[in-house]
PDB file of C-alpha atoms in Angstrom:
ATOM      1  CA  MET A 167      50.866 101.879 297.221  1.00  0.00           C
ATOM      2  CA  ALA A 168      48.033 102.407 299.677  1.00  0.00           C
ATOM      3  CA  ASN A 169      44.400 101.596 299.801  1.00  0.00           C
ATOM      4  CA  ILE A 170      42.720 105.015 300.558  1.00  0.00           C
ATOM      5  CA  LEU A 171      39.116 105.587 301.508  1.00  0.00           C
ATOM      6  CA  LEU A 172      37.767 108.861 301.138  1.00  0.00           C
ATOM      7  CA  ILE A 173      34.456 109.917 303.015  1.00  0.00           C
ATOM      8  CA  TYR A 174      32.990 113.000 301.462  1.00  0.00           C
ATOM      9  CA  GLY A 175      30.358 115.144 303.337  1.00  0.00           C
ATOM     10  CA  HIS A 176      29.268 118.188 301.449  1.00  0.00           C
ATOM     11  CA  PRO A 177      25.886 118.488 299.734  1.00  0.00           C
ATOM     12  CA  LYS A 178      26.882 121.501 297.287  1.00  0.00           C
ATOM     13  CA  THR A 179      28.646 119.882 294.312  1.00  0.00           C
ATOM     14  CA  PRO A 180      30.151 120.267 291.896  1.00  0.00           C
ATOM     15  CA  LYS A 181      30.880 123.939 292.614  1.00  0.00           C
ATOM     16  CA  SER A 182      32.149 123.871 295.910  1.00  0.00           C
ATOM     17  CA  PHE A 183      35.692 124.086 297.281  1.00  0.00           C
ATOM     18  CA  ASN A 184      35.409 120.716 298.899  1.00  0.00           C
ATOM     19  CA  PHE A 185      34.229 119.067 295.747  1.00  0.00           C
ATOM     20  CA  ASP A 186      37.010 120.682 293.751  1.00  0.00           C
ATOM     21  CA  LEU A 187      39.515 119.493 296.532  1.00  0.00           C
ATOM     22  CA  LYS A 188      38.082 115.875 296.540  1.00  0.00           C
ATOM     23  CA  GLU A 189      38.457 115.783 292.680  1.00  0.00           C
ATOM     24  CA  LYS A 190      41.925 116.994 292.618  1.00  0.00           C
ATOM     25  CA  LEU A 191      43.086 114.856 295.621  1.00  0.00           C
ATOM     26  CA  VAL A 192      41.558 111.736 293.996  1.00  0.00           C
ATOM     27  CA  GLU A 193      43.409 112.445 290.795  1.00  0.00           C
ATOM     28  CA  ALA A 194      46.755 112.994 292.449  1.00  0.00           C
ATOM     29  CA  LEU A 195      46.458 110.054 294.595  1.00  0.00           C
ATOM     30  CA  LYS A 196      45.627 107.837 291.749  1.00  0.00           C
ATOM     31  CA  GLN A 197      48.588 109.268 289.707  1.00  0.00           C
ATOM     32  CA  HIS A 198      50.826 108.134 292.545  1.00  0.00           C
ATOM     33  CA  GLY A 199      49.602 104.599 292.176  1.00  0.00           C
ATOM     34  CA  HIS A 200      47.185 104.498 295.310  1.00  0.00           C
ATOM     35  CA  ASN A 201      43.859 102.607 295.183  1.00  0.00           C
ATOM     36  CA  VAL A 202      41.171 105.188 296.037  1.00  0.00           C
ATOM     37  CA  LEU A 203      37.600 104.684 296.899  1.00  0.00           C
ATOM     38  CA  VAL A 204      35.292 107.423 297.280  1.00  0.00           C
ATOM     39  CA  ARG A 205      32.134 107.349 299.580  1.00  0.00           C
ATOM     40  CA  ASP A 206      30.146 110.460 298.878  1.00  0.00           C
ATOM     41  CA  LEU A 207      27.639 110.269 301.579  1.00  0.00           C
ATOM     42  CA  TYR A 208      25.073 112.418 299.950  1.00  0.00           C
ATOM     43  CA  GLU A 209      25.360 110.551 296.652  1.00  0.00           C
ATOM     44  CA  ILE A 210      24.857 107.293 298.362  1.00  0.00           C
ATOM     45  CA  SER A 211      22.112 108.640 300.577  1.00  0.00           C
ATOM     46  CA  PHE A 212      23.787 107.383 303.635  1.00  0.00           C
ATOM     47  CA  ASN A 213      21.323 107.302 306.607  1.00  0.00           C
ATOM     48  CA  PRO A 214      23.108 109.250 309.454  1.00  0.00           C
ATOM     49  CA  LEU A 215      20.377 108.430 312.093  1.00  0.00           C
ATOM     50  CA  LEU A 216      21.604 105.933 314.688  1.00  0.00           C
ATOM     51  CA  SER A 217      18.324 104.082 315.467  1.00  0.00           C
ATOM     52  CA  SER A 218      17.282 102.017 318.448  1.00  0.00           C
ATOM     53  CA  LYS A 219      17.286  99.142 316.070  1.00  0.00           C
ATOM     54  CA  ASP A 220      21.086  99.846 315.255  1.00  0.00           C
ATOM     55  CA  LEU A 221      21.808 100.024 318.896  1.00  0.00           C
ATOM     56  CA  GLU A 222      20.030  96.833 319.695  1.00  0.00           C
ATOM     57  CA  LEU A 223      21.940  94.873 316.997  1.00  0.00           C
ATOM     58  CA  ILE A 224      25.390  96.254 318.145  1.00  0.00           C
ATOM     59  CA  HIS A 225      24.577  95.211 321.663  1.00  0.00           C
ATOM     60  CA  ASN A 226      23.684  91.881 320.390  1.00  0.00           C
ATOM     61  CA  GLY A 227      26.944  91.740 318.388  1.00  0.00           C
ATOM     62  CA  GLN A 228      25.207  92.214 314.910  1.00  0.00           C
ATOM     63  CA  ILE A 229      25.014  95.094 312.514  1.00  0.00           C
ATOM     64  CA  SER A 230      22.823  96.307 309.674  1.00  0.00           C
ATOM     65  CA  GLU A 231      23.927  95.755 306.153  1.00  0.00           C
ATOM     66  CA  ASP A 232      24.643  99.285 305.387  1.00  0.00           C
ATOM     67  CA  ILE A 233      26.923  99.599 308.412  1.00  0.00           C
ATOM     68  CA  ARG A 234      28.557  96.414 307.700  1.00  0.00           C
ATOM     69  CA  LYS A 235      29.508  97.568 304.121  1.00  0.00           C
ATOM     70  CA  GLU A 236      31.019 100.747 305.339  1.00  0.00           C
ATOM     71  CA  GLN A 237      33.016  98.955 308.100  1.00  0.00           C
ATOM     72  CA  GLU A 238      34.464  96.555 305.366  1.00  0.00           C
ATOM     73  CA  PHE A 239      35.587  99.688 303.387  1.00  0.00           C
ATOM     74  CA  ILE A 240      37.274 100.905 306.409  1.00  0.00           C
ATOM     75  CA  LYS A 241      38.832  97.546 307.203  1.00  0.00           C
ATOM     76  CA  ASN A 242      40.296  97.340 303.619  1.00  0.00           C
ATOM     77  CA  ALA A 243      41.709 100.917 303.931  1.00  0.00           C
ATOM     78  CA  ASP A 244      45.242 101.881 305.186  1.00  0.00           C
ATOM     79  CA  THR A 245      44.298 105.619 305.152  1.00  0.00           C
ATOM     80  CA  ILE A 246      40.996 107.323 305.689  1.00  0.00           C
ATOM     81  CA  ILE A 247      40.353 110.847 304.431  1.00  0.00           C
ATOM     82  CA  PHE A 248      37.361 112.931 305.489  1.00  0.00           C
ATOM     83  CA  ILE A 249      36.569 115.943 303.561  1.00  0.00           C
ATOM     84  CA  TYR A 250      33.743 118.144 304.980  1.00  0.00           C
ATOM     85  CA  PRO A 251      32.823 121.731 305.839  1.00  0.00           C
ATOM     86  CA  ILE A 252      32.514 123.032 309.414  1.00  0.00           C
ATOM     87  CA  TRP A 253      29.076 123.975 310.196  1.00  0.00           C
ATOM     88  CA  TRP A 254      28.304 125.763 313.587  1.00  0.00           C
ATOM     89  CA  ALA A 255      31.813 125.027 314.765  1.00  0.00           C
ATOM     90  CA  GLY A 256      31.376 121.273 314.178  1.00  0.00           C
ATOM     91  CA  GLN A 257      30.727 118.460 311.661  1.00  0.00           C
ATOM     92  CA  PRO A 258      27.825 118.272 309.385  1.00  0.00           C
ATOM     93  CA  ALA A 259      25.050 115.782 310.699  1.00  0.00           C
ATOM     94  CA  ILE A 260      25.864 113.265 307.975  1.00  0.00           C
ATOM     95  CA  ILE A 261      29.432 112.916 309.003  1.00  0.00           C
ATOM     96  CA  LYS A 262      28.528 112.816 312.736  1.00  0.00           C
ATOM     97  CA  GLY A 263      26.023 110.213 311.792  1.00  0.00           C
ATOM     98  CA  TYR A 264      28.468 108.085 309.865  1.00  0.00           C
ATOM     99  CA  ILE A 265      30.938 108.193 312.740  1.00  0.00           C
ATOM    100  CA  ASP A 266      28.031 107.291 315.200  1.00  0.00           C
ATOM    101  CA  ARG A 267      26.794 104.345 313.135  1.00  0.00           C
ATOM    102  CA  VAL A 268      29.966 103.085 311.566  1.00  0.00           C
ATOM    103  CA  PHE A 269      32.521 103.563 314.296  1.00  0.00           C
ATOM    104  CA  SER A 270      30.563 101.227 316.535  1.00  0.00           C
ATOM    105  CA  TYR A 271      31.537  99.488 319.797  1.00  0.00           C
ATOM    106  CA  GLY A 272      33.238  95.969 318.809  1.00  0.00           C
ATOM    107  CA  PHE A 273      34.518  97.343 315.425  1.00  0.00           C
ATOM    108  CA  ALA A 274      36.419 100.675 316.237  1.00  0.00           C
ATOM    109  CA  TYR A 275      36.611 100.302 319.909  1.00  0.00           C
ATOM    110  CA  MET A 276      35.879  98.269 323.089  1.00  0.00           C
ATOM    111  CA  TYR A 277      36.484  98.283 326.812  1.00  0.00           C
ATOM    112  CA  LYS A 278      38.316  95.800 328.601  1.00  0.00           C
ATOM    113  CA  GLY A 279      39.448  95.794 332.360  1.00  0.00           C
ATOM    114  CA  GLY A 280      37.968  99.327 332.664  1.00  0.00           C
ATOM    115  CA  LYS A 281      40.232 100.561 329.754  1.00  0.00           C
ATOM    116  CA  VAL A 282      39.359 101.641 326.213  1.00  0.00           C
ATOM    117  CA  ILE A 283      41.125  99.590 323.418  1.00  0.00           C
ATOM    118  CA  GLY A 284      41.074 101.227 320.017  1.00  0.00           C
ATOM    119  CA  LEU A 285      40.567  98.515 317.519  1.00  0.00           C
ATOM    120  CA  LEU A 286      41.817 100.455 314.440  1.00  0.00           C
ATOM    121  CA  PRO A 287      45.623 100.836 315.240  1.00  0.00           C
ATOM    122  CA  ASP A 288      46.842 100.229 311.685  1.00  0.00           C
ATOM    123  CA  LYS A 289      44.766 103.073 310.177  1.00  0.00           C
ATOM    124  CA  LYS A 290      45.833 106.713 309.443  1.00  0.00           C
ATOM    125  CA  ALA A 291      43.417 109.423 309.261  1.00  0.00           C
ATOM    126  CA  ILE A 292      43.380 112.739 307.398  1.00  0.00           C
ATOM    127  CA  ILE A 293      40.672 115.275 308.026  1.00  0.00           C
ATOM    128  CA  ILE A 294      40.143 118.256 305.916  1.00  0.00           C
ATOM    129  CA  ASN A 295      37.939 120.997 306.705  1.00  0.00           C
ATOM    130  CA  SER A 296      36.733 124.094 304.990  1.00  0.00           C
ATOM    131  CA  ASN A 297      34.726 126.952 306.756  1.00  0.00           C
ATOM    132  CA  GLY A 298      33.276 130.306 305.613  1.00  0.00           C
ATOM    133  CA  ASN A 299      34.295 132.161 308.702  1.00  0.00           C
ATOM    134  CA  PRO A 300      37.646 133.962 309.067  1.00  0.00           C
ATOM    135  CA  SER A 301      40.467 131.883 309.924  1.00  0.00           C
ATOM    136  CA  ALA A 302      41.715 134.723 312.171  1.00  0.00           C
ATOM    137  CA  LEU A 303      38.477 134.325 314.258  1.00  0.00           C
ATOM    138  CA  TYR A 304      38.694 130.619 314.500  1.00  0.00           C
ATOM    139  CA  LYS A 305      42.258 130.877 315.520  1.00  0.00           C
ATOM    140  CA  LYS A 306      41.567 133.783 318.048  1.00  0.00           C
ATOM    141  CA  ASN A 307      38.852 131.695 319.783  1.00  0.00           C
ATOM    142  CA  ASP A 308      40.911 128.588 319.600  1.00  0.00           C
ATOM    143  CA  PHE A 309      38.169 126.848 317.626  1.00  0.00           C
ATOM    144  CA  TYR A 310      40.695 124.843 315.342  1.00  0.00           C
ATOM    145  CA  ASN A 311      42.432 123.463 318.471  1.00  0.00           C
ATOM    146  CA  ALA A 312      39.036 122.575 320.137  1.00  0.00           C
ATOM    147  CA  MET A 313      38.008 120.852 316.927  1.00  0.00           C
ATOM    148  CA  LYS A 314      41.188 118.949 316.804  1.00  0.00           C
ATOM    149  CA  LEU A 315      40.796 117.857 320.345  1.00  0.00           C
ATOM    150  CA  LEU A 316      37.384 116.528 319.722  1.00  0.00           C
ATOM    151  CA  VAL A 317      37.883 114.886 316.398  1.00  0.00           C
ATOM    152  CA  ASP A 318      41.520 113.941 316.376  1.00  0.00           C
ATOM    153  CA  ASN A 319      41.447 112.721 319.978  1.00  0.00           C
ATOM    154  CA  GLY A 320      37.876 112.075 320.764  1.00  0.00           C
ATOM    155  CA  ILE A 321      37.243 109.877 317.650  1.00  0.00           C
ATOM    156  CA  PHE A 322      40.262 108.755 315.805  1.00  0.00           C
ATOM    157  CA  ALA A 323      42.825 108.399 318.583  1.00  0.00           C
ATOM    158  CA  PHE A 324      40.086 106.840 320.848  1.00  0.00           C
ATOM    159  CA  CYS A 325      39.633 104.193 317.993  1.00  0.00           C
ATOM    160  CA  GLY A 326      43.448 103.536 317.871  1.00  0.00           C
ATOM    161  CA  PHE A 327      44.377 105.278 314.605  1.00  0.00           C
ATOM    162  CA  SER A 328      48.155 105.392 314.316  1.00  0.00           C
ATOM    163  CA  LYS A 329      48.575 108.675 312.793  1.00  0.00           C
ATOM    164  CA  ILE A 330      46.145 111.652 312.426  1.00  0.00           C
ATOM    165  CA  LYS A 331      46.528 114.874 310.428  1.00  0.00           C
ATOM    166  CA  HIS A 332      44.003 117.611 310.531  1.00  0.00           C
ATOM    167  CA  LEU A 333      43.949 120.590 307.679  1.00  0.00           C
ATOM    168  CA  PHE A 334      41.684 123.556 307.854  1.00  0.00           C
ATOM    169  CA  TYR A 335      40.793 126.059 305.031  1.00  0.00           C
ATOM    170  CA  GLY A 336      39.087 129.135 306.396  1.00  0.00           C
ATOM    171  CA  ASP A 337      37.631 132.180 304.818  1.00  0.00           C
ATOM    172  CA  MET A 338      35.799 130.146 302.002  1.00  0.00           C
ATOM    173  CA  SER A 339      32.736 132.585 302.022  1.00  0.00           C
ATOM    174  CA  THR A 340      34.815 135.561 301.125  1.00  0.00           C
ATOM    175  CA  LYS A 341      37.595 134.122 298.677  1.00  0.00           C
ATOM    176  CA  SER A 342      37.322 134.104 294.983  1.00  0.00           C
ATOM    177  CA  ASP A 343      37.232 131.065 293.084  1.00  0.00           C
ATOM    178  CA  ASP A 344      40.961 131.865 292.075  1.00  0.00           C
ATOM    179  CA  ASP A 345      41.959 132.305 295.688  1.00  0.00           C
ATOM    180  CA  LYS A 346      40.299 128.940 296.563  1.00  0.00           C
ATOM    181  CA  SER A 347      42.079 127.124 293.983  1.00  0.00           C
ATOM    182  CA  LYS A 348      45.549 128.408 295.377  1.00  0.00           C
ATOM    183  CA  ASP A 349      44.774 126.836 298.613  1.00  0.00           C
TER     184      ASP A 349
END
């Protein structure tokens, strides 16, 4: 049995592929005996803006209460699952802001002797992305590999995650609801 934290970042609910995927995944994980906590960033009105006050607190070894709360959820999780769409070949602002604010220096990483030390080595990450563009276009232009490099290596490996899996679901704007449910 694992403790799983699911970070969900999609505003169009409940009729989106992402929402349906989240609901089915949570149900399946719970049926397999896992503890699942969902953090729907839109539902909780998560503030994605890294402020000068946030930075000042972090530099003084402190954090705001909303960041502390999210970091506690991460500390208690074995696996962190992110579900969000790809917009403009990247993360929605709310996801990027979550990472900017929550995966802070001293919590997720630090520097020692000129080297980066990932502080979350006991964590696993699963990133699930949907996009409306044709998968063939993303594959042809190597966008999926670029995203994996930036997200998997630039964020999660940087923070020391022990295992990272990244899944992509493309063509969502042209698929019927029946086709989407087969993915």
